mmCIF file of C-alpha atoms and ligand atoms in Angstrom:
data_model
loop_
_atom_site.group_PDB
_atom_site.id
_atom_site.type_symbol
_atom_site.label_atom_id
_atom_site.label_comp_id
_atom_site.label_asym_id
_atom_site.label_seq_id
_atom_site.Cartn_x
_atom_site.Cartn_y
_atom_site.Cartn_z
ATOM 1 C CA MET A 1 27.689 70.336 -53.894
ATOM 2 C CA SER A 2 29.446 69.426 -50.661
ATOM 3 C CA GLU A 3 27.443 66.301 -49.790
ATOM 4 C CA ALA A 4 26.902 63.094 -51.719
ATOM 5 C CA ILE A 5 25.146 59.735 -51.503
ATOM 6 C CA LEU A 6 26.951 56.799 -53.110
ATOM 7 C CA LEU A 7 24.745 53.783 -53.876
ATOM 8 C CA VAL A 8 26.762 50.655 -53.178
ATOM 9 C CA GLY A 9 24.231 48.207 -51.728
ATOM 10 C CA GLY A 10 23.409 46.063 -54.777
ATOM 11 C CA GLN A 11 24.145 42.327 -54.931
ATOM 12 C CA GLY A 12 26.006 42.468 -58.246
ATOM 13 C CA THR A 13 24.388 39.240 -59.449
ATOM 14 C CA ARG A 14 25.673 39.655 -63.003
ATOM 15 C CA LEU A 15 29.231 39.614 -61.679
ATOM 16 C CA ARG A 16 28.993 36.338 -59.776
ATOM 17 C CA PRO A 17 31.130 34.557 -58.664
ATOM 18 C CA LEU A 18 33.368 37.645 -58.372
ATOM 19 C CA THR A 19 30.823 39.272 -56.054
ATOM 20 C CA ASP A 20 30.339 36.222 -53.804
ATOM 21 C CA SER A 21 32.748 37.592 -51.221
ATOM 22 C CA MET A 22 33.428 41.134 -52.455
ATOM 23 C CA PRO A 23 30.786 43.780 -53.214
ATOM 24 C CA LYS A 24 30.934 44.888 -56.849
ATOM 25 C CA PRO A 25 31.989 48.493 -56.037
ATOM 26 C CA LEU A 26 35.067 47.211 -54.197
ATOM 27 C CA LEU A 27 36.379 45.117 -57.075
ATOM 28 C CA PRO A 28 39.561 46.698 -58.412
ATOM 29 C CA LEU A 29 39.977 48.753 -61.560
ATOM 30 C CA ALA A 30 43.678 49.171 -62.336
ATOM 31 C CA GLY A 31 44.284 47.766 -58.858
ATOM 32 C CA ILE A 32 42.136 50.304 -57.001
ATOM 33 C CA ALA A 33 38.545 49.752 -55.810
ATOM 34 C CA CYS A 34 35.922 51.325 -58.044
ATOM 35 C CA THR A 35 34.561 53.110 -54.934
ATOM 36 C CA THR A 36 37.949 54.784 -54.362
ATOM 37 C CA HIS A 37 38.032 56.061 -57.955
ATOM 38 C CA GLN A 38 34.535 57.453 -57.478
ATOM 39 C CA LEU A 39 35.114 59.010 -54.055
ATOM 40 C CA LEU A 40 38.216 60.812 -55.282
ATOM 41 C CA LYS A 41 36.376 62.103 -58.337
ATOM 42 C CA ALA A 42 33.654 63.519 -56.065
ATOM 43 C CA LYS A 43 36.273 65.035 -53.764
ATOM 44 C CA ALA A 44 38.004 66.712 -56.707
ATOM 45 C CA ALA A 45 34.673 68.380 -57.540
ATOM 46 C CA GLY A 46 34.269 69.808 -54.029
ATOM 47 C CA VAL A 47 32.421 67.060 -52.146
ATOM 48 C CA THR A 48 33.584 66.765 -48.534
ATOM 49 C CA ARG A 49 31.049 64.358 -46.986
ATOM 50 C CA VAL A 50 29.654 61.138 -48.469
ATOM 51 C CA VAL A 51 26.918 58.841 -47.168
ATOM 52 C CA LEU A 52 27.540 55.329 -48.451
ATOM 53 C CA ALA A 53 24.215 53.537 -48.916
ATOM 54 C CA THR A 54 25.170 49.937 -48.175
ATOM 55 C CA SER A 55 23.341 46.653 -47.801
ATOM 56 C CA TYR A 56 24.989 43.599 -49.419
ATOM 57 C CA LEU A 57 28.272 42.853 -47.569
ATOM 58 C CA ALA A 58 27.901 46.220 -45.830
ATOM 59 C CA ASP A 59 30.656 45.613 -43.244
ATOM 60 C CA VAL A 60 33.334 45.336 -45.912
ATOM 61 C CA PHE A 61 32.964 49.018 -46.840
ATOM 62 C CA GLU A 62 33.375 50.284 -43.288
ATOM 63 C CA ALA A 63 36.338 47.960 -42.735
ATOM 64 C CA GLN A 64 38.011 49.367 -45.848
ATOM 65 C CA TYR A 65 37.303 53.097 -45.524
ATOM 66 C CA GLY A 66 36.429 53.755 -41.850
ATOM 67 C CA ALA A 67 35.508 57.393 -41.323
ATOM 68 C CA GLY A 68 37.343 58.366 -44.518
ATOM 69 C CA GLU A 69 40.495 59.891 -43.010
ATOM 70 C CA GLU A 70 42.821 58.315 -45.556
ATOM 71 C CA LEU A 71 40.868 59.744 -48.466
ATOM 72 C CA GLY A 72 40.454 63.144 -46.828
ATOM 73 C CA LEU A 73 36.657 62.810 -46.829
ATOM 74 C CA GLU A 74 34.034 62.425 -44.115
ATOM 75 C CA LEU A 75 32.335 59.069 -44.729
ATOM 76 C CA VAL A 76 29.115 57.915 -43.092
ATOM 77 C CA TYR A 77 27.358 54.555 -43.588
ATOM 78 C CA ALA A 78 23.608 54.128 -44.050
ATOM 79 C CA VAL A 79 23.038 50.381 -43.829
ATOM 80 C CA GLU A 80 19.825 48.791 -45.155
ATOM 81 C CA LYS A 81 19.022 45.515 -43.382
ATOM 82 C CA GLU A 82 17.110 44.465 -46.479
ATOM 83 C CA PRO A 83 18.005 46.171 -49.774
ATOM 84 C CA LEU A 84 15.537 49.017 -50.333
ATOM 85 C CA GLY A 85 16.172 49.487 -54.063
ATOM 86 C CA THR A 86 17.890 52.580 -55.400
ATOM 87 C CA GLY A 87 15.080 54.982 -54.350
ATOM 88 C CA GLY A 88 14.605 53.484 -50.891
ATOM 89 C CA ALA A 89 18.373 53.605 -50.433
ATOM 90 C CA ILE A 90 18.430 57.332 -51.240
ATOM 91 C CA ALA A 91 15.632 58.030 -48.723
ATOM 92 C CA ASN A 92 17.399 55.983 -46.043
ATOM 93 C CA ALA A 93 20.755 57.669 -46.679
ATOM 94 C CA GLY A 94 19.031 61.079 -46.699
ATOM 95 C CA GLN A 95 18.554 60.784 -42.929
ATOM 96 C CA PHE A 96 22.327 60.998 -42.527
ATOM 97 C CA LEU A 97 22.777 64.211 -44.547
ATOM 98 C CA ASN A 98 23.450 67.332 -42.526
ATOM 99 C CA GLY A 99 24.393 70.113 -44.949
ATOM 100 C CA ASN A 100 22.692 72.481 -47.390
ATOM 101 C CA GLY A 101 22.307 72.741 -51.138
ATOM 102 C CA PRO A 102 21.896 70.092 -53.847
ATOM 103 C CA VAL A 103 23.079 66.552 -53.126
ATOM 104 C CA LEU A 104 25.176 64.536 -55.556
ATOM 105 C CA ILE A 105 23.843 60.976 -55.886
ATOM 106 C CA PHE A 106 25.694 58.366 -57.879
ATOM 107 C CA ASN A 107 25.622 54.669 -58.682
ATOM 108 C CA GLY A 108 28.588 52.783 -57.299
ATOM 109 C CA ASP A 109 29.261 50.876 -60.489
ATOM 110 C CA VAL A 110 30.034 53.582 -63.028
ATOM 111 C CA ILE A 111 33.275 55.144 -64.221
ATOM 112 C CA SER A 112 32.658 58.431 -65.957
ATOM 113 C CA ASN A 113 34.854 61.299 -67.066
ATOM 114 C CA HIS A 114 31.999 63.805 -67.250
ATOM 115 C CA SER A 115 32.434 67.039 -65.332
ATOM 116 C CA LEU A 116 30.520 67.095 -62.044
ATOM 117 C CA GLU A 117 31.130 70.827 -61.895
ATOM 118 C CA ASP A 118 29.396 71.319 -65.262
ATOM 119 C CA GLN A 119 26.503 69.119 -64.203
ATOM 120 C CA TYR A 120 26.178 71.225 -61.050
ATOM 121 C CA ARG A 121 26.245 74.457 -63.082
ATOM 122 C CA VAL A 122 23.445 73.162 -65.328
ATOM 123 C CA HIS A 123 21.436 72.210 -62.241
ATOM 124 C CA GLU A 124 21.788 75.680 -60.758
ATOM 125 C CA GLU A 125 21.099 77.548 -64.005
ATOM 126 C CA SER A 126 18.048 75.497 -64.978
ATOM 127 C CA GLY A 127 16.284 75.739 -61.641
ATOM 128 C CA ALA A 128 15.399 72.030 -61.887
ATOM 129 C CA ILE A 129 14.652 69.929 -58.804
ATOM 130 C CA ALA A 130 16.868 67.178 -60.208
ATOM 131 C CA THR A 131 19.563 67.076 -62.902
ATOM 132 C CA LEU A 132 20.508 63.837 -64.515
ATOM 133 C CA HIS A 133 23.716 62.897 -66.310
ATOM 134 C CA LEU A 134 22.854 61.429 -69.724
ATOM 135 C CA THR A 135 25.239 59.608 -72.014
ATOM 136 C CA PRO A 136 24.735 58.718 -75.682
ATOM 137 C CA VAL A 137 25.035 55.015 -76.569
ATOM 138 C CA GLU A 138 25.281 53.417 -80.012
ATOM 139 C CA ASP A 139 22.327 51.124 -79.488
ATOM 140 C CA ALA A 140 19.797 52.291 -76.926
ATOM 141 C CA ARG A 141 17.515 49.269 -77.376
ATOM 142 C CA ALA A 142 19.066 47.500 -74.395
ATOM 143 C CA TYR A 143 18.334 50.461 -72.103
ATOM 144 C CA GLY A 144 15.482 52.721 -71.153
ATOM 145 C CA CYS A 145 15.989 56.050 -72.950
ATOM 146 C CA VAL A 146 15.547 59.635 -71.777
ATOM 147 C CA PRO A 147 14.211 62.172 -74.328
ATOM 148 C CA LEU A 148 14.682 65.927 -73.780
ATOM 149 C CA ASP A 149 12.895 69.011 -75.087
ATOM 150 C CA GLU A 150 14.775 71.815 -76.895
ATOM 151 C CA LYS A 151 15.756 73.393 -73.540
ATOM 152 C CA GLY A 152 17.285 70.178 -72.249
ATOM 153 C CA ARG A 153 14.392 69.376 -69.955
ATOM 154 C CA VAL A 154 13.602 65.664 -69.546
ATOM 155 C CA THR A 155 10.193 64.880 -71.068
ATOM 156 C CA ALA A 156 9.879 61.182 -70.204
ATOM 157 C CA PHE A 157 11.555 58.055 -68.882
ATOM 158 C CA LEU A 158 10.902 55.396 -71.463
ATOM 159 C CA GLU A 159 11.343 51.643 -70.892
ATOM 160 C CA LYS A 160 13.399 49.498 -73.293
ATOM 161 C CA MET A 161 11.917 49.547 -76.795
ATOM 162 C CA ASP A 162 12.707 48.337 -80.319
ATOM 163 C CA ASN A 163 12.858 51.845 -81.791
ATOM 164 C CA PRO A 164 14.198 54.194 -79.100
ATOM 165 C CA VAL A 165 13.286 57.833 -79.720
ATOM 166 C CA THR A 166 16.763 58.952 -78.591
ATOM 167 C CA ASN A 167 20.158 57.335 -77.934
ATOM 168 C CA LEU A 168 20.492 59.171 -74.591
ATOM 169 C CA ILE A 169 20.396 56.970 -71.493
ATOM 170 C CA ASN A 170 20.499 57.549 -67.762
ATOM 171 C CA ALA A 171 24.185 57.460 -66.783
ATOM 172 C CA GLY A 172 23.553 56.950 -63.046
ATOM 173 C CA CYS A 173 24.676 60.291 -61.586
ATOM 174 C CA TYR A 174 22.169 62.822 -60.269
ATOM 175 C CA LEU A 175 21.938 66.146 -58.483
ATOM 176 C CA PHE A 176 18.848 66.292 -56.281
ATOM 177 C CA ASP A 177 17.437 69.177 -54.318
ATOM 178 C CA ARG A 178 17.105 68.040 -50.717
ATOM 179 C CA SER A 179 13.308 68.398 -50.829
ATOM 180 C CA VAL A 180 13.224 65.578 -53.413
ATOM 181 C CA ILE A 181 15.090 63.221 -51.095
ATOM 182 C CA GLU A 182 12.887 64.191 -48.160
ATOM 183 C CA GLY A 183 9.827 63.409 -50.286
ATOM 184 C CA ILE A 184 10.727 59.719 -50.768
ATOM 185 C CA GLY A 185 9.003 57.385 -48.313
ATOM 186 C CA LEU A 186 11.215 55.739 -45.702
ATOM 187 C CA ASN A 187 11.507 51.959 -45.319
ATOM 188 C CA THR A 188 9.879 51.279 -48.675
ATOM 189 C CA VAL A 189 11.453 49.332 -51.529
ATOM 190 C CA ILE A 190 11.422 51.750 -54.448
ATOM 191 C CA SER A 191 13.425 52.263 -57.640
ATOM 192 C CA VAL A 192 14.690 55.733 -58.505
ATOM 193 C CA GLU A 193 14.781 54.861 -62.214
ATOM 194 C CA ARG A 194 11.374 53.221 -62.546
ATOM 195 C CA GLU A 195 9.294 54.977 -59.905
ATOM 196 C CA ILE A 196 10.808 58.273 -58.768
ATOM 197 C CA PHE A 197 12.057 59.827 -62.022
ATOM 198 C CA PRO A 198 8.795 59.312 -63.954
ATOM 199 C CA GLU A 199 7.054 61.292 -61.175
ATOM 200 C CA LEU A 200 9.733 64.000 -60.944
ATOM 201 C CA VAL A 201 9.504 64.613 -64.708
ATOM 202 C CA LYS A 202 6.039 66.070 -64.117
ATOM 203 C CA ARG A 203 7.851 68.805 -62.158
ATOM 204 C CA HIS A 204 11.289 69.705 -63.597
ATOM 205 C CA VAL A 205 14.150 67.306 -64.303
ATOM 206 C CA GLN A 206 17.002 68.684 -66.395
ATOM 207 C CA GLY A 207 19.250 66.560 -68.593
ATOM 208 C CA TYR A 208 23.012 67.063 -68.620
ATOM 209 C CA ILE A 209 24.518 65.431 -71.718
ATOM 210 C CA SER A 210 28.178 64.498 -71.812
ATOM 211 C CA ASN A 211 30.105 62.621 -74.500
ATOM 212 C CA GLU A 212 33.029 61.904 -72.185
ATOM 213 C CA TYR A 213 34.179 58.378 -71.330
ATOM 214 C CA TRP A 214 31.449 56.425 -69.506
ATOM 215 C CA ILE A 215 31.051 52.773 -68.605
ATOM 216 C CA ASP A 216 28.552 50.818 -66.517
ATOM 217 C CA LEU A 217 30.355 48.030 -64.675
ATOM 218 C CA GLY A 218 27.548 45.506 -64.713
ATOM 219 C CA THR A 219 29.426 42.525 -66.163
ATOM 220 C CA PRO A 220 32.913 40.974 -65.915
ATOM 221 C CA GLU A 221 33.580 42.089 -69.506
ATOM 222 C CA ALA A 222 32.806 45.705 -68.614
ATOM 223 C CA PHE A 223 34.977 45.549 -65.492
ATOM 224 C CA THR A 224 37.913 44.168 -67.423
ATOM 225 C CA ARG A 225 37.499 46.799 -70.139
ATOM 226 C CA ALA A 226 37.281 49.677 -67.651
ATOM 227 C CA SER A 227 40.399 48.490 -65.831
ATOM 228 C CA ALA A 228 42.332 48.328 -69.098
ATOM 229 C CA ASP A 229 40.995 51.749 -70.135
ATOM 230 C CA ILE A 230 42.252 53.344 -66.920
ATOM 231 C CA ILE A 231 45.650 51.663 -67.236
ATOM 232 C CA SER A 232 46.030 52.696 -70.869
ATOM 233 C CA GLY A 233 44.896 56.266 -70.160
ATOM 234 C CA ARG A 234 41.700 56.068 -72.237
ATOM 235 C CA ALA A 235 39.771 56.738 -69.044
ATOM 236 C CA PHE A 236 40.991 59.166 -66.419
ATOM 237 C CA SER A 237 40.811 58.642 -62.670
ATOM 238 C CA PRO A 238 42.031 61.116 -60.052
ATOM 239 C CA ALA A 239 43.015 58.052 -58.009
ATOM 240 C CA LEU A 240 45.847 57.327 -60.421
ATOM 241 C CA GLY A 241 46.420 60.306 -62.627
ATOM 242 C CA GLN A 242 47.080 59.736 -66.304
ATOM 243 C CA LEU A 243 49.049 56.485 -66.347
ATOM 244 C CA ASN A 244 49.496 55.565 -69.977
ATOM 245 C CA LEU A 245 51.034 52.257 -68.976
ATOM 246 C CA GLU A 246 50.689 49.056 -70.924
ATOM 247 C CA PHE A 247 50.214 47.067 -67.723
ATOM 248 C CA LEU A 248 50.572 47.352 -63.982
ATOM 249 C CA ALA A 249 52.501 44.660 -62.205
ATOM 250 C CA ASP A 250 52.496 45.378 -58.496
ATOM 251 C CA GLY A 251 54.874 42.817 -57.044
ATOM 252 C CA ALA A 252 53.895 40.340 -59.727
ATOM 253 C CA ASP A 253 56.398 37.811 -61.014
ATOM 254 C CA VAL A 254 56.423 37.523 -64.800
ATOM 255 C CA ALA A 255 58.747 34.913 -66.314
ATOM 256 C CA PRO A 256 60.865 35.886 -69.314
ATOM 257 C CA GLY A 257 59.012 35.031 -72.480
ATOM 258 C CA ALA A 258 55.542 35.615 -70.999
ATOM 259 C CA ALA A 259 53.522 38.400 -72.634
ATOM 260 C CA ILE A 260 51.336 40.813 -70.686
ATOM 261 C CA THR A 261 49.381 43.049 -73.042
ATOM 262 C CA GLY A 262 46.260 45.138 -73.608
ATOM 263 C CA GLY A 263 46.085 47.044 -70.315
ATOM 264 C CA THR A 264 46.178 43.900 -68.164
ATOM 265 C CA PHE A 265 46.350 44.356 -64.390
ATOM 266 C CA LEU A 266 48.352 41.851 -62.341
ATOM 267 C CA ASP A 267 47.927 42.064 -58.582
ATOM 268 C CA LYS A 268 50.567 41.397 -55.958
ATOM 269 C CA GLY A 269 51.826 37.821 -55.663
ATOM 270 C CA VAL A 270 50.652 36.872 -59.165
ATOM 271 C CA LYS A 271 53.048 34.524 -60.971
ATOM 272 C CA ILE A 272 53.037 34.139 -64.738
ATOM 273 C CA ASP A 273 55.063 31.281 -66.201
ATOM 274 C CA ALA A 274 57.121 31.235 -69.384
ATOM 275 C CA GLY A 275 55.304 31.417 -72.706
ATOM 276 C CA ALA A 276 51.990 32.437 -71.116
ATOM 277 C CA LEU A 277 49.941 35.276 -72.583
ATOM 278 C CA VAL A 278 47.685 37.479 -70.469
ATOM 279 C CA HIS A 279 45.798 39.977 -72.584
ATOM 280 C CA HIS A 280 43.251 42.654 -71.588
ATOM 281 C CA SER A 281 42.545 40.956 -68.266
ATOM 282 C CA VAL A 282 42.471 41.463 -64.503
ATOM 283 C CA VAL A 283 44.308 38.884 -62.394
ATOM 284 C CA LEU A 284 43.962 39.220 -58.617
ATOM 285 C CA ALA A 285 46.428 38.456 -55.845
ATOM 286 C CA ASP A 286 48.381 35.194 -55.544
ATOM 287 C CA THR A 287 47.085 33.646 -58.753
ATOM 288 C CA TYR A 288 49.337 31.392 -60.832
ATOM 289 C CA VAL A 289 49.188 31.221 -64.630
ATOM 290 C CA GLY A 290 51.021 28.148 -65.926
ATOM 291 C CA GLU A 291 53.392 27.722 -68.833
ATOM 292 C CA SER A 292 51.979 28.663 -72.242
ATOM 293 C CA ALA A 293 48.490 29.276 -70.796
ATOM 294 C CA LYS A 294 46.439 31.951 -72.556
ATOM 295 C CA VAL A 295 44.148 34.321 -70.645
ATOM 296 C CA GLU A 296 42.212 36.848 -72.714
ATOM 297 C CA ASN A 297 39.533 39.408 -71.797
ATOM 298 C CA SER A 298 39.004 37.706 -68.464
ATOM 299 C CA PHE A 299 38.603 38.561 -64.783
ATOM 300 C CA VAL A 300 40.447 36.058 -62.563
ATOM 301 C CA GLY A 301 40.020 36.084 -58.770
ATOM 302 C CA ARG A 302 42.487 35.518 -55.914
ATOM 303 C CA GLY A 303 44.552 32.400 -55.394
ATOM 304 C CA VAL A 304 43.490 30.774 -58.674
ATOM 305 C CA ARG A 305 45.715 28.121 -60.330
ATOM 306 C CA ILE A 306 45.609 28.006 -64.102
ATOM 307 C CA GLY A 307 47.427 24.939 -65.391
ATOM 308 C CA ALA A 308 49.901 24.831 -68.257
ATOM 309 C CA GLY A 309 48.356 25.411 -71.665
ATOM 310 C CA VAL A 310 44.835 26.214 -70.368
ATOM 311 C CA ARG A 311 42.982 28.730 -72.587
ATOM 312 C CA LEU A 312 40.566 31.245 -71.097
ATOM 313 C CA LYS A 313 38.572 33.775 -73.089
ATOM 314 C CA ASN A 314 35.897 36.158 -71.736
ATOM 315 C CA VAL A 315 35.615 34.219 -68.492
ATOM 316 C CA ALA A 316 35.089 35.149 -64.842
ATOM 317 C CA ILE A 317 36.912 32.886 -62.370
ATOM 318 C CA GLY A 318 36.120 33.068 -58.652
ATOM 319 C CA ASP A 319 38.674 32.956 -55.823
ATOM 320 C CA GLY A 320 40.538 29.700 -55.246
ATOM 321 C CA VAL A 321 39.531 27.883 -58.451
ATOM 322 C CA VAL A 322 41.989 25.255 -59.732
ATOM 323 C CA LEU A 323 42.068 24.615 -63.491
ATOM 324 C CA SER A 324 44.374 21.696 -64.170
ATOM 325 C CA GLU A 325 46.476 21.263 -67.289
ATOM 326 C CA GLY A 326 44.321 19.999 -70.144
ATOM 327 C CA VAL A 327 41.023 21.393 -68.809
ATOM 328 C CA GLU A 328 38.848 22.932 -71.521
ATOM 329 C CA VAL A 329 36.954 26.036 -70.436
ATOM 330 C CA PRO A 330 34.201 27.289 -72.756
ATOM 331 C CA GLU A 331 34.331 30.910 -73.833
ATOM 332 C CA GLY A 332 32.224 33.134 -71.543
ATOM 333 C CA ALA A 333 32.217 30.637 -68.640
ATOM 334 C CA ARG A 334 31.714 31.628 -64.979
ATOM 335 C CA ILE A 335 33.551 29.286 -62.634
ATOM 336 C CA SER A 336 33.520 29.232 -58.832
ATOM 337 C CA ALA A 337 35.471 27.001 -56.438
HETATM 338 P P1 LIG B 401 23.042 43.325 -60.613
HETATM 339 O O1 LIG B 401 22.505 42.475 -59.498
HETATM 340 O O2 LIG B 401 24.066 42.586 -61.419
HETATM 341 O O3 LIG B 401 21.967 43.961 -61.452
HETATM 342 O O4 LIG B 401 23.868 44.542 -59.970
HETATM 343 P P2 LIG B 401 23.445 45.591 -58.815
HETATM 344 O O5 LIG B 401 22.931 44.852 -57.634
HETATM 345 O O6 LIG B 401 24.626 46.454 -58.564
HETATM 346 O O7 LIG B 401 22.248 46.416 -59.439
HETATM 347 P P3 LIG B 401 22.308 47.712 -60.374
HETATM 348 O O8 LIG B 401 23.441 47.575 -61.331
HETATM 349 O O9 LIG B 401 20.968 47.939 -60.924
HETATM 350 O O10 LIG B 401 22.606 48.846 -59.299
HETATM 351 C C1 LIG B 401 23.008 50.154 -59.650
HETATM 352 C C2 LIG B 401 23.680 50.761 -58.421
HETATM 353 O O11 LIG B 401 22.749 50.863 -57.341
HETATM 354 C C3 LIG B 401 24.828 49.918 -57.902
HETATM 355 O O12 LIG B 401 25.846 50.796 -57.489
HETATM 356 C C4 LIG B 401 24.246 49.164 -56.726
HETATM 357 O O13 LIG B 401 25.215 48.891 -55.709
HETATM 358 C C5 LIG B 401 23.188 50.131 -56.212
HETATM 359 N N1 LIG B 401 22.020 49.445 -55.652
HETATM 360 C C6 LIG B 401 21.141 48.629 -56.326
HETATM 361 N N2 LIG B 401 20.176 48.211 -55.492
HETATM 362 C C7 LIG B 401 20.431 48.764 -54.286
HETATM 363 C C8 LIG B 401 19.782 48.704 -53.000
HETATM 364 O O14 LIG B 401 18.755 48.042 -52.801
HETATM 365 N N3 LIG B 401 20.347 49.427 -51.987
HETATM 366 C C9 LIG B 401 21.477 50.162 -52.157
HETATM 367 N N4 LIG B 401 21.978 50.815 -51.105
HETATM 368 N N5 LIG B 401 22.125 50.246 -53.346
HETATM 369 C C10 LIG B 401 21.604 49.545 -54.395
#
């Protein structure tokens, strides 16, 4: 498992306006891009070379990571002019692979504490052509589910249903034999979940179940939760080690009498005025939170001004938004400048 493909080309529509200028995988969790957390996890498991499958805002990735020297990895970019879907992206990125053995393929919007080494061992021992990380969820109705036989072999990929036959879902991390990647048509829009896996099941796809921490970062709520989980040590990332901090304030200016709680992350240049409360939230660089304002479970972009007394709950605020004193913001709102 020395080579990997990281899928980071999606538009992140559910995270707008946060993804208007920043691709979802580069949004910070505990102050560090999700992609960095993921690359360092792969490196810790023995990966040395990663092809980043990019499309939406592709240039931003190369500008941030270059050839990977800083991370101690070899990074290569496979850019899709038009997004090819997750399957088409894998085929396109496959042209840039140059090693041997199974390839690790992972979605760029997942934080997981499962063991890649264990998943690899299961792949090798089972003789499968693909091995899929599966995670149990409380309510599988919102997802497609993935039933297994008694030997852990995947028997089907089932679409969302009212009575799922299992609570195991696809966790977005795969080991593929190279022949599988080579078998996907080039320059075709294709989904790995909906089109490729149902075909591969007819051959041999193995399931690897893990109960470790797992989160899909599809929404602002999930992003905020994952950031707080990393800060509080509930989730582990090799990018940070085990922090167990209540909050991270990197050059932030917090007035006496302001409360920062619940694994909040404050970026550099953030200023929090007296009596304000920021709970379980992410606040990006150069944002100002006014006196006695209350920000809960929210993701706030760069250079935002939140006026005195403004209350925000479960909201996503894009860069540069100004919320004057007295403004009422409905719970769950998405606001862009
Ligand atoms: P939404 O638009 O909010 O659904 O988010 P998304 O665009 O990220 O889609 P989704 O969550 O289904 O994507 C799962 C993973 O695959 C993410 O890491 C995406 O970046 C990636 N991805 C999705 N579509 C493509 C694509 O067409 N090309 C590439 N290279 N990656 C993709």
